[in-house]
Short mmCIF file of C-alpha atoms and ligand atoms in Angstrom, two decimals:
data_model
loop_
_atom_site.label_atom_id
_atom_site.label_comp_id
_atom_site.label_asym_id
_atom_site.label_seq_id
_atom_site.Cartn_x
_atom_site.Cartn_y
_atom_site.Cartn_z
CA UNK A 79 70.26 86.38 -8.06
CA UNK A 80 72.83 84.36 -6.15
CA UNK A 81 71.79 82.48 -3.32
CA UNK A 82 74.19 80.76 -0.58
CA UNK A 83 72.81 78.53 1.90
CA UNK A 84 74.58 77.02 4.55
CA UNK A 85 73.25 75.00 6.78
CA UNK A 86 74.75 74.02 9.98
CA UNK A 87 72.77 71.35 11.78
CA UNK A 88 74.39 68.40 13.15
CA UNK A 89 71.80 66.10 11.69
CA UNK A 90 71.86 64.94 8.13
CA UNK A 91 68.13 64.04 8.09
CA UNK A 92 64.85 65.51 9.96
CA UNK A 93 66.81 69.00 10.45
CA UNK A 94 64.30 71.94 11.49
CA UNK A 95 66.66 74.48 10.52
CA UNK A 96 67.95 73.39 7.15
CA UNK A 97 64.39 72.93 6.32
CA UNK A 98 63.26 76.31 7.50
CA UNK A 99 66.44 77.46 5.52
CA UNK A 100 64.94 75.26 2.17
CA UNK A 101 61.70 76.64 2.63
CA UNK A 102 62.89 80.41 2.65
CA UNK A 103 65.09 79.44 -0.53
CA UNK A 104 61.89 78.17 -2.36
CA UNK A 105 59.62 81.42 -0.97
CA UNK A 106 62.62 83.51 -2.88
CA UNK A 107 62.34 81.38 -5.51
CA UNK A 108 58.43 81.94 -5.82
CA UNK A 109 58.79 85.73 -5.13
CA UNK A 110 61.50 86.06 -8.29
CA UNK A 111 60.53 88.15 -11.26
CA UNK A 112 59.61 86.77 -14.41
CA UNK A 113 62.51 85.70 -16.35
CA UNK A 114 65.41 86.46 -13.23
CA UNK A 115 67.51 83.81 -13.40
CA UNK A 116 68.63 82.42 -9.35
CA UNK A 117 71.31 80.35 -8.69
CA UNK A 118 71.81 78.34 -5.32
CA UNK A 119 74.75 77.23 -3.92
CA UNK A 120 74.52 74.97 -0.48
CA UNK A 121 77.24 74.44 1.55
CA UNK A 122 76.28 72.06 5.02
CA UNK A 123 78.57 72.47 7.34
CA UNK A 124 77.35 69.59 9.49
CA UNK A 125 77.77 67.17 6.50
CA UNK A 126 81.15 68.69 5.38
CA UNK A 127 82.23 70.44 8.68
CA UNK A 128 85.42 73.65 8.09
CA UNK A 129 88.25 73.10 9.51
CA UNK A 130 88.80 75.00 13.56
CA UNK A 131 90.96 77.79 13.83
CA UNK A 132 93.70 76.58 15.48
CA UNK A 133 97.61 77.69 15.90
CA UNK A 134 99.20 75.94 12.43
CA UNK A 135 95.91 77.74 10.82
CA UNK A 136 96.66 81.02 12.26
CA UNK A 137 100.22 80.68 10.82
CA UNK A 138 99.33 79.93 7.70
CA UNK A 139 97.12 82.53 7.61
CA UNK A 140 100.01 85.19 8.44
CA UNK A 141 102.48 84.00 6.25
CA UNK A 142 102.80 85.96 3.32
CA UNK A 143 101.04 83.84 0.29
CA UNK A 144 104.66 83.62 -1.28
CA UNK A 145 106.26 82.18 1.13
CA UNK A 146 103.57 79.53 2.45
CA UNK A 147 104.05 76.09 2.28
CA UNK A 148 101.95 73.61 0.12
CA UNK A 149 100.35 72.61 3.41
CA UNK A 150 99.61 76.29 4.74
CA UNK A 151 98.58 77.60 0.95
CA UNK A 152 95.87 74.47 0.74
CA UNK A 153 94.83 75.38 4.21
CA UNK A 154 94.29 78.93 3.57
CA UNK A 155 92.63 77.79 0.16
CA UNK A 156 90.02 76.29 2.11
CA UNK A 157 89.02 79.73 3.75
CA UNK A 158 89.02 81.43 0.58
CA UNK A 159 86.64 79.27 -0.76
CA UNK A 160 84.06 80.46 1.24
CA UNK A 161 84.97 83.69 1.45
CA UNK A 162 84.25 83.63 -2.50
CA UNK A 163 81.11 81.67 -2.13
CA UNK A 164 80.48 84.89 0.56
CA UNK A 165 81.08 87.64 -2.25
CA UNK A 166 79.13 85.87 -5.19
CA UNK A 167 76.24 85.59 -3.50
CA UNK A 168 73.26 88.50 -3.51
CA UNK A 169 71.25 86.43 -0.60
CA UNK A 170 72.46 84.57 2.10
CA UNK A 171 70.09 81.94 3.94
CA UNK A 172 71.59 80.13 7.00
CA UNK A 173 69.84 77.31 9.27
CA UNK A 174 71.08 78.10 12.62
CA UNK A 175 69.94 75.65 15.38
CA UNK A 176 70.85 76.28 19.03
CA UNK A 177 73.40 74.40 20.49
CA UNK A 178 73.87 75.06 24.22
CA UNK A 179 72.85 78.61 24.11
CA UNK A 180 75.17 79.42 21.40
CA UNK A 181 75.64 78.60 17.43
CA UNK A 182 76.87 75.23 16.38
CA UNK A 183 80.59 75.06 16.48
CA UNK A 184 80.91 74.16 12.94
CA UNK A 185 79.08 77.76 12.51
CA UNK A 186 81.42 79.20 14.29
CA UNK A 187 84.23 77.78 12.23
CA UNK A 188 83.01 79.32 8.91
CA UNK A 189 82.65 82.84 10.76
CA UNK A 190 86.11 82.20 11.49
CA UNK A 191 86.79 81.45 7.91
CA UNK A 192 85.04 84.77 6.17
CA UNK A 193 86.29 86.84 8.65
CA UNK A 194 89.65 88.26 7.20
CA UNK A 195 90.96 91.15 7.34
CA UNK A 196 91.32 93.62 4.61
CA UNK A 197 89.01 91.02 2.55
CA UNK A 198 85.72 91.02 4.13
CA UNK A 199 86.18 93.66 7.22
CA UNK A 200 89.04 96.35 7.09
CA UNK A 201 90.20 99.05 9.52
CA UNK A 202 89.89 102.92 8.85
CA UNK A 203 90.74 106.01 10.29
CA UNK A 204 87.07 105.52 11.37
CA UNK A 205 87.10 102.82 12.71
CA UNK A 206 86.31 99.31 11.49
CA UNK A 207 84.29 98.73 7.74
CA UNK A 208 82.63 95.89 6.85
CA UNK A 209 83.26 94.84 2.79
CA UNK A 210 80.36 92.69 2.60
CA UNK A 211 77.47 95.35 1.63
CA UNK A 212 74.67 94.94 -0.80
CA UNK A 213 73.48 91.54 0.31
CA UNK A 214 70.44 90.28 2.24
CA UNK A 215 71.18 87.75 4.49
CA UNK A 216 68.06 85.13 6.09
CA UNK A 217 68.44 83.47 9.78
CA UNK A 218 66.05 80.23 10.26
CA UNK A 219 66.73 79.98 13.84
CA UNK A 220 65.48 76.76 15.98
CA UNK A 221 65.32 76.55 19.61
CA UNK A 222 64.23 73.53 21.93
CA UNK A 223 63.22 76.56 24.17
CA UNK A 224 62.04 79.62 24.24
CA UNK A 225 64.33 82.55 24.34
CA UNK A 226 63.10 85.33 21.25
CA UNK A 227 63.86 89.07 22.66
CA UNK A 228 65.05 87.99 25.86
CA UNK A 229 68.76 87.99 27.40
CA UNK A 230 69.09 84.54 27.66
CA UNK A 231 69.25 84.79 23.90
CA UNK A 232 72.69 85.52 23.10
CA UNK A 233 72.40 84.00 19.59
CA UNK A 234 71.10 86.88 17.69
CA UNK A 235 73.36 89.59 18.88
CA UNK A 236 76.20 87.60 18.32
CA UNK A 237 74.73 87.28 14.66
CA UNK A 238 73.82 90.79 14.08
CA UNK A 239 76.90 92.19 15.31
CA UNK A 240 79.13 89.64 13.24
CA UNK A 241 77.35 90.15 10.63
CA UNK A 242 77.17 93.85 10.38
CA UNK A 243 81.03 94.44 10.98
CA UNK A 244 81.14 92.94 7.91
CA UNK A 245 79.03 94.67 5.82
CA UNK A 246 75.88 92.67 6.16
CA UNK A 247 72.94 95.15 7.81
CA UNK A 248 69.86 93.90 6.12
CA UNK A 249 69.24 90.80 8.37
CA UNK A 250 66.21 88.66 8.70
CA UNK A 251 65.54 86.66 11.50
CA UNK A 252 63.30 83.60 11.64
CA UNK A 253 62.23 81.73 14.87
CA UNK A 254 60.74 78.03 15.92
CA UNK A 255 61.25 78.05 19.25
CA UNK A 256 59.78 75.05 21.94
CA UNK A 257 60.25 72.75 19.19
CA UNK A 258 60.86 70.07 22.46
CA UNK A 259 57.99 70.89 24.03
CA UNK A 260 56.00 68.13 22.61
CA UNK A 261 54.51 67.44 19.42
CA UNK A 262 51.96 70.36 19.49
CA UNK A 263 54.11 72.79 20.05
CA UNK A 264 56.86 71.59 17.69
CA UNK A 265 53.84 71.92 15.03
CA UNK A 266 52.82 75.44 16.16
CA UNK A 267 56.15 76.32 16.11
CA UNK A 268 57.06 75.46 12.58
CA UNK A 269 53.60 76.57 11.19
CA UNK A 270 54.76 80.18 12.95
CA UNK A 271 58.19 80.36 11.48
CA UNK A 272 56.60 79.73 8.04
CA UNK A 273 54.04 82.69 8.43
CA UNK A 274 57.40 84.31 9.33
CA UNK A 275 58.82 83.78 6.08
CA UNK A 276 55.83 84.87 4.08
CA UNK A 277 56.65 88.16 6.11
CA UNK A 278 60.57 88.22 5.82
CA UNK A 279 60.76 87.74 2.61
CA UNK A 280 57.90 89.47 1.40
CA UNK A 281 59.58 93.16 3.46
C1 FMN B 202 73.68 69.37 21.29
C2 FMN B 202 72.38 70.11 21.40
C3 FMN B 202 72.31 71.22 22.22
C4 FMN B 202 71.11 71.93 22.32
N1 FMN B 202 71.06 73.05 23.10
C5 FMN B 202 69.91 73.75 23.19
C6 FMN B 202 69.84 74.94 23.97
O1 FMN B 202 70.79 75.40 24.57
N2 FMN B 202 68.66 75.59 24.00
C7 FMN B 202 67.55 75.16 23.32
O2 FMN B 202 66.51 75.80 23.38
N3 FMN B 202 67.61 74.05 22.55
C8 FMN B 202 68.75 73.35 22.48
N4 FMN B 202 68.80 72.22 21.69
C9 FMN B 202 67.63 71.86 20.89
C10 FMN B 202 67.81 72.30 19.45
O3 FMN B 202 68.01 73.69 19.36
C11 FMN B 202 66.60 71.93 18.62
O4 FMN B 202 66.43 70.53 18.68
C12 FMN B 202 66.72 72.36 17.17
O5 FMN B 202 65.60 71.94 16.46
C13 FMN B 202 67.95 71.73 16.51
O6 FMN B 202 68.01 72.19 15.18
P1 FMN B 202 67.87 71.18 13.96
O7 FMN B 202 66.47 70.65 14.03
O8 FMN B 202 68.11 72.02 12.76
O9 FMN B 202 68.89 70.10 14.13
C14 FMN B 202 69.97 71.50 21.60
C15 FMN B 202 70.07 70.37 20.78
C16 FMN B 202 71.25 69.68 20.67
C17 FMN B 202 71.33 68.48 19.78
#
């Protein structure tokens, strides 16, 4: 089993959400068969932030390969990294904090990045089709407030409907929310999201 995890928490240290996002790793680690071998790959986009999208990226990015530049071809190299990363993996695990009522920006930037046409999402006489099926894919989502199942939480269908015009339907979602509510309710907040992973991971 492949694992990517990408964390994308401004903070290098004391990080709910890459934590959450280790301890989920470690549960599927602990649920693995006898003998299945898992690999983990961890990519932290707050340590080693992707590049924006911006207008020399979009070029690049339209310009047939052949013709690209060294500049635009190392550019575009740096998407399809992760796109690759994307496609090896069977199991996706991502710490997702809130920032200002929406995902971190550098979170943002690698949806950017994996989401290319005819590569990971492609356009039928349908309609659109995502190309990334067959994987599982883990949220460990941290909140200062509180916001689960109610409109002011614009995070999750944002995920699930990014996620699933790519391919990626079996999502997981895992909450801490009120973590700046004090230190009580930080710790009932994290013991809750780790009774939550018993549960996603176990389904
Ligand atoms: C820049 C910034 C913006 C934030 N915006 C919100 C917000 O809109 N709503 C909220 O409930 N918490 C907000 N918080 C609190 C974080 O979601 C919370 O501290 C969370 O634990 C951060 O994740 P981390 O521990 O993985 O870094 C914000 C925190 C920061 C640093």
């Amino acid at each position: 089993m492949n694992i990517l995890q990408i964390n994308s928490s401004a903070r290098a240290d004391g990080s709910h959400s890459t934590q959450l996002a280790r301890t989920v790793v470690d549960r599927l680690r602990a649920a693995a068969t006898d003998g299945q071998a898992i690999a983990l790959t961890v990519r932290d986009l707050g340590q080693t932030p992707h590049p924006e999208l911006n207008e020399a990226t979009l070029q690049a990015l339209f310009t047939h390969s052949e013709q690209r530049t060294p500049a635009q071809a190392a550019r575009v190299a740096l998407d399809d990294a992760l796109i690759a990363e994307l496609q090896a993996a069977d199991v996706v695990v991502l710490g997702v904090p809130m920032y200002n009522f929406g995902v971190p920006a550098a979170l943002k930037n690698w949806i950017d990045a994996i989401s290319r046409a005819k590569v990971t999402f492609q356009y039928t006489a349908n309609g659109p089709e995502g190309l990334l099926k067959g994987k599982t894919v883990y949220f460990a989502l941290t909140r200062g407030g509180f916001y689960r199942d109610t409109p002011a939480d614009s995070q999750v269908p944002y995920l699930k409907m990014t996620f699933a015009f790519l391919g990626m339907t079996d999502l997981r979602f895992v909450y801490a929310e009120g973590l700046a509510l004090g230190a009580d309710a930080e710790q009932q907040a994290l013991v809750g999201a780790q009774t939550q992973i018993e549960e996603v991971v176990a389904a």
